[in-house]
Structures are given as C-alpha cells and as structure tokens.
Coordinates of C-alpha atoms in Angstrom, one line a residue:
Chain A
X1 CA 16.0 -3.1 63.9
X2 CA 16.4 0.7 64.2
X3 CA 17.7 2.1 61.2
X4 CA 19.6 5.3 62.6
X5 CA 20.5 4.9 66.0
X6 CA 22.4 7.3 68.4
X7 CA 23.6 7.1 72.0
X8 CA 22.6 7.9 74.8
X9 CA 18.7 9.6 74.6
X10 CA 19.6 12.0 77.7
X11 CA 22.4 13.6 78.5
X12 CA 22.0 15.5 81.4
X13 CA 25.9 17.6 82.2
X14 CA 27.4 20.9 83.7
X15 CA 28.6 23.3 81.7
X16 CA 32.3 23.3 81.1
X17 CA 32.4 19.4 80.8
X18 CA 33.1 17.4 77.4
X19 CA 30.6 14.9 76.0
X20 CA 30.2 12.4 73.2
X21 CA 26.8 11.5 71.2
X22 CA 27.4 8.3 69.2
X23 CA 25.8 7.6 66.0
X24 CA 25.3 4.3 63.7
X25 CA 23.1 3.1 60.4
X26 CA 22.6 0.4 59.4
X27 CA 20.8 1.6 56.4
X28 CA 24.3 1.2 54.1
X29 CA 24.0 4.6 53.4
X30 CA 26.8 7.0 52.3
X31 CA 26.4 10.0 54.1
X32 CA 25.4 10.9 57.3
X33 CA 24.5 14.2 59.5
X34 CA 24.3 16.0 62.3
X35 CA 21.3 18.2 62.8
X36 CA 20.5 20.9 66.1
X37 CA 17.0 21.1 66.8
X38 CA 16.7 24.3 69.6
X39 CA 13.5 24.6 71.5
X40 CA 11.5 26.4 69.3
X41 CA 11.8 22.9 67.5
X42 CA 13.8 24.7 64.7
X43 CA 16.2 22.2 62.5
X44 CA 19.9 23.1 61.7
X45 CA 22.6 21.1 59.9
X46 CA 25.4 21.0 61.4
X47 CA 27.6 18.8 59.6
X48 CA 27.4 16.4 57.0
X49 CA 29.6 13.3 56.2
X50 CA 30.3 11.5 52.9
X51 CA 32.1 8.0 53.4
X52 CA 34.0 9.2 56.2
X53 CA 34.8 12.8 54.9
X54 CA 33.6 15.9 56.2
X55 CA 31.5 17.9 53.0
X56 CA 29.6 20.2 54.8
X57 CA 30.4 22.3 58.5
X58 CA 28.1 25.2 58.8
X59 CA 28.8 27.7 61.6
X60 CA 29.4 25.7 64.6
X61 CA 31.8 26.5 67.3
X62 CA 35.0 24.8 67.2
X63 CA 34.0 23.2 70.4
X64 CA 31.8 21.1 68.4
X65 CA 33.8 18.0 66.2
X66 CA 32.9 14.9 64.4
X67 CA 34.5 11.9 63.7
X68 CA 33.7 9.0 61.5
X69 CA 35.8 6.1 61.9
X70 CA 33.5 4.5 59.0
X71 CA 30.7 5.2 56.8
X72 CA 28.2 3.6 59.1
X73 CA 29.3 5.8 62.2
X74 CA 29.3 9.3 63.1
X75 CA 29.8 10.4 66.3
X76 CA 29.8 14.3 68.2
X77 CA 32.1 15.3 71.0
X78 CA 31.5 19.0 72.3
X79 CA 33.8 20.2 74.3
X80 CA 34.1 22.6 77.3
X81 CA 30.0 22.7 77.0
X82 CA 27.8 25.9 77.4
X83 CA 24.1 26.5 78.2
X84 CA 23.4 27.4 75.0
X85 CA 24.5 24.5 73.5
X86 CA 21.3 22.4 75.5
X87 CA 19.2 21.1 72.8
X88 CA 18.0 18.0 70.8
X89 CA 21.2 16.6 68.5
X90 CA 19.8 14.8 65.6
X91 CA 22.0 11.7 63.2
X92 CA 20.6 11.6 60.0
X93 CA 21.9 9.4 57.0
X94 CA 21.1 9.3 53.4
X95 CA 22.5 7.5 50.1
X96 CA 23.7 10.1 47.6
X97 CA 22.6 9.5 44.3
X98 CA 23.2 11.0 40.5
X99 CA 20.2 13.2 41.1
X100 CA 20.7 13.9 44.5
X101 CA 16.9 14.3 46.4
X102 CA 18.2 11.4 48.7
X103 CA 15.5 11.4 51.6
X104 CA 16.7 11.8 55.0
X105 CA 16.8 8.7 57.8
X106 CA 16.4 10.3 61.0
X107 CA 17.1 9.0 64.6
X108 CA 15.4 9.7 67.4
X109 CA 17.6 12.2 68.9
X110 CA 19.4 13.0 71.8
X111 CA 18.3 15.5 74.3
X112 CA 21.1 17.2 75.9
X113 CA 20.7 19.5 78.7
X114 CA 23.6 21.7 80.2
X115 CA 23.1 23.0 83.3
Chain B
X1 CA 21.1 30.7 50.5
X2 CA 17.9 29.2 50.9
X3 CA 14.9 30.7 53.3
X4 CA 11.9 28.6 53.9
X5 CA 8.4 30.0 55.0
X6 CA 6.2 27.6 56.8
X7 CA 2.7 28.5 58.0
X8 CA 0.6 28.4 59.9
X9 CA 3.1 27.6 63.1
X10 CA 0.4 25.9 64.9
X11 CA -3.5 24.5 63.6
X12 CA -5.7 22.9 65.5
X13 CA -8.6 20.5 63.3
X14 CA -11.1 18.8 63.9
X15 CA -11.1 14.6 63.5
X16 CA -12.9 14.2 59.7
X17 CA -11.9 17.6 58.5
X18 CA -8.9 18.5 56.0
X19 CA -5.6 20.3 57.6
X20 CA -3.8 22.7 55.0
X21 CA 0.2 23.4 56.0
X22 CA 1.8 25.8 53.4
X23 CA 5.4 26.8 52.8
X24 CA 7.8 28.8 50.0
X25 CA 10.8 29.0 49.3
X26 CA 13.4 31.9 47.6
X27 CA 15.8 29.8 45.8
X28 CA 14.7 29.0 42.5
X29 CA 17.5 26.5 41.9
X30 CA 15.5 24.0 44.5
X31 CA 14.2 21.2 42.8
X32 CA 13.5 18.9 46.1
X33 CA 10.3 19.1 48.9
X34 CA 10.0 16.9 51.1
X35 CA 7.9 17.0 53.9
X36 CA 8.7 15.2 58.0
X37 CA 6.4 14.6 60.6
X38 CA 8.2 14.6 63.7
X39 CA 6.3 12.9 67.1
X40 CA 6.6 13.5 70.1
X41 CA 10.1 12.3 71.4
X42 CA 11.0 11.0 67.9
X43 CA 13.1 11.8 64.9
X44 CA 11.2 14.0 62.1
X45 CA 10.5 10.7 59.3
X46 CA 10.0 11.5 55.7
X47 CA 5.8 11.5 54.5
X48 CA 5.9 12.4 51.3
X49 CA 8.2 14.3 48.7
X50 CA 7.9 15.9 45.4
X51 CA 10.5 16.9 42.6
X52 CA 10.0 19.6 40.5
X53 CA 8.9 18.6 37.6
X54 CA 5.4 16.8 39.0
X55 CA 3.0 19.7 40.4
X56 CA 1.0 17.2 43.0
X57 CA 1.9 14.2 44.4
X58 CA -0.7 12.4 46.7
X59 CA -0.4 8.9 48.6
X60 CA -3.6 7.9 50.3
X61 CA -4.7 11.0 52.6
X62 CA -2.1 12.7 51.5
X63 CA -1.1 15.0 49.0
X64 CA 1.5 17.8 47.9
X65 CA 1.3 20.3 45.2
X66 CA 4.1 22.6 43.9
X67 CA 4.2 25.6 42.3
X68 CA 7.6 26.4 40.6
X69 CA 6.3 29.8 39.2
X70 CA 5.3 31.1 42.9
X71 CA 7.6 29.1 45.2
X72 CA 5.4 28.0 47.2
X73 CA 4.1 24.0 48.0
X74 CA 1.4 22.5 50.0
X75 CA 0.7 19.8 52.2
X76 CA -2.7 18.3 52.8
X77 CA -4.3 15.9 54.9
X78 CA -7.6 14.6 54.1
X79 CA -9.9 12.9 56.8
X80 CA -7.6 13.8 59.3
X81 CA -7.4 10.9 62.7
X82 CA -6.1 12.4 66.5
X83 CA -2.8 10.3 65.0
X84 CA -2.0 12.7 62.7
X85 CA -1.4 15.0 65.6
X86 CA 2.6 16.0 64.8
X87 CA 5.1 18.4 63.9
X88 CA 5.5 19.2 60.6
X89 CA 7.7 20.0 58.4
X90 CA 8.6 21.2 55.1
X91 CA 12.1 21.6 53.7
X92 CA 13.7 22.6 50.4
X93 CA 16.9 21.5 48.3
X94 CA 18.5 22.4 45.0
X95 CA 19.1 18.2 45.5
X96 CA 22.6 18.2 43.2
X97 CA 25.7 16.8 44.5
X98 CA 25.9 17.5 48.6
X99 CA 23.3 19.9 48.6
X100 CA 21.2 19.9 52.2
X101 CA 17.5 20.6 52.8
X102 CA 17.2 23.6 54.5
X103 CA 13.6 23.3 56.6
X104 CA 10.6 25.3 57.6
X105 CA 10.2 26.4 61.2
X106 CA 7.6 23.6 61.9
X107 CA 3.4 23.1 62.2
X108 CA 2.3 21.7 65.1
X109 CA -1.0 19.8 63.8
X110 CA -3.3 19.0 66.8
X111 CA -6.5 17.0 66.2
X112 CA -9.0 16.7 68.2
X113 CA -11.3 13.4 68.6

C-alpha cells in the first residue's frame, strides 16, 4: 500500500497547455503539500493544506492552483504552462500535532517536462 | 525567514568508512531537524530527526547531533554500505502551529564497493 501517492509519474506537455497532478494519502493525515524540486534537486514548498484549507501559498504564479476536495486529496492544475515550470512536483502529507515537528510523508513525485 | 547551509554538496566514501554531512541554520526559533534521503526516482523519506532539546540522537548507523548555541547539526553514517548511496537532506522548522521545514540544498552520498 503506498502511503502518498500521486498521478501520473511523467508528464511530458507543450508549453501553453493546462495539466493536472493528482494526489491521495492514505496515511489519515491532516495536512498535505505540494513541494517543487528544480534540477539542481533543490526542495520548495509550494503550498500546504490543512483539512481542506489552504494555510500556506508561497510565491507561486497564479497559474499554479490547488484543490482539495477532501483531507486525503490534493491535487495541482497549472495552467497555460511554461518551460520553467519543468521540474519534479512533490505531495507530501503530515498529521499536525500540539507540538508541531510532524514528519513529512513523501510521494514519489511527478516529473513534468514542458517542452 | 529561515536559510539552511548544507555541506558538502557532493562526498564520495569508501564502503566501511564513516560519511559526515553538516548543515546550519539562522533562525534561532527552529526547534525541528530532520533529515531525508531521497533515491534515485523516489520521494525524499524521513531517516532520522531531532528536537531541540536532545543534543544527539543515533539509531543504528546513524546518528545526529545538534548544537543550539552554533546553529549547526550533523548527520553521520557509520560503516557506510554502496546502499547508502542517496541524496540527502537536512531541513529546519520552528515546528509550532503550520510552520514548514525549509531544507538544505542536498548531499549526494556516493559509496563505492
């Protein structure tokens, strides 16, 4: 059973086009993340997610939005997508507690190429 | 907000001998490191962590110290196997309500049989 999964592994797209990464736990966790990992294997957070609302959107383009229909999903769309935006997306989750510290769950990302 | 250090970038070991990774951090508020190796192809998955009120932690051939006073923690591997070849990486959080780790630029750890 894979604890953080996310959809599809590959995306492989022209730039201009809108696309969706899809993202589930199964860990009962009560937050969950999106995290940009460029080339030089850098980690960013991009947003974070606590039972279905948004609590943290660093400086990402508008183009990028998440939804999360439940506390066990959240998916990316990007819209009208760039070159620069090629890079492996990362779904994280983690169960907030009193003292906070929760250890990240990690998937196992989604490379995205925009050509 | 937060900067984390990470060095070295890359280190190359041989099998049997120890590898040293070393990051620090400028917040003082950050009471959280964890530390993610990430294979190839895979999600980074949490190692081992430490809070800061223990100075080392250590689980098998591996072991963390902190030190509050410098901002700076460790990660060592003892006896290290071609297996342990990964990314690593090292990350930092004040750890109260929504706070987020904020993460080192990475160590690639390469060991060779």
């Amino acid at each position: 059973d894979t604890a953080v999964s996310q959809t599809p592994k590959y995306l492989v797209t022209q730039m201009g086009n809108d696309k969706s990464i899809k993202c589930e736990q199964n860990l009962g966790h009560d937050t969950m993340y999106w995290y940009k990992q460029d080339s030089k294997k850098f980690l960013k957070i991009m947003f974070s997610y606590n039972n279905k609302e948004l609590i943290i959107n660093e400086t990402v383009p508008n183009r990028f939005s998440p939804k999360s229909p439940d506390k066990a999903h959240l998916n990316l769309h990007i819209n009208s997508l760039e070159l620069g935006d090629s890079a492996v997306y990362f779904c994280a989750s983690s169960q907030t507690n009193p003292l906070g510290n929760s250890p990240l769950h990690f998937g196992n990302g989604t490379r995205l190429t925009v050509t | 907000g937060e900067n984390v250090e990470q060095h070295p970038s890359t280190l190359s070991v041989q099998e049997g001998d120890s590898a040293v990774i070393k990051c620090t951090y400028s917040d003082s508020a950050s009471n959280y490191f964890p530390w993610y190796k990430q294979e190839l192809g895979k999600g980074p998955q949490l190692i081992i962590d430490i809070r800061s009120n223990v100075g080392e932690k250590k689980d098998q051939r591996i072991a963390v110290t902190l030190n509050k006073t410098a901002k700076h923690f460790s990660l060592h591997i003892t006896e290290t196997q071609p297996e342990d070849s990964a990314v690593y990486f090292c990350a930092a959080s004040k750890g109260s309500g929504y706070s987020t780790l904020t993460f080192g630029k990475g160590t690639m750890l390469l060991v060779s049989p």
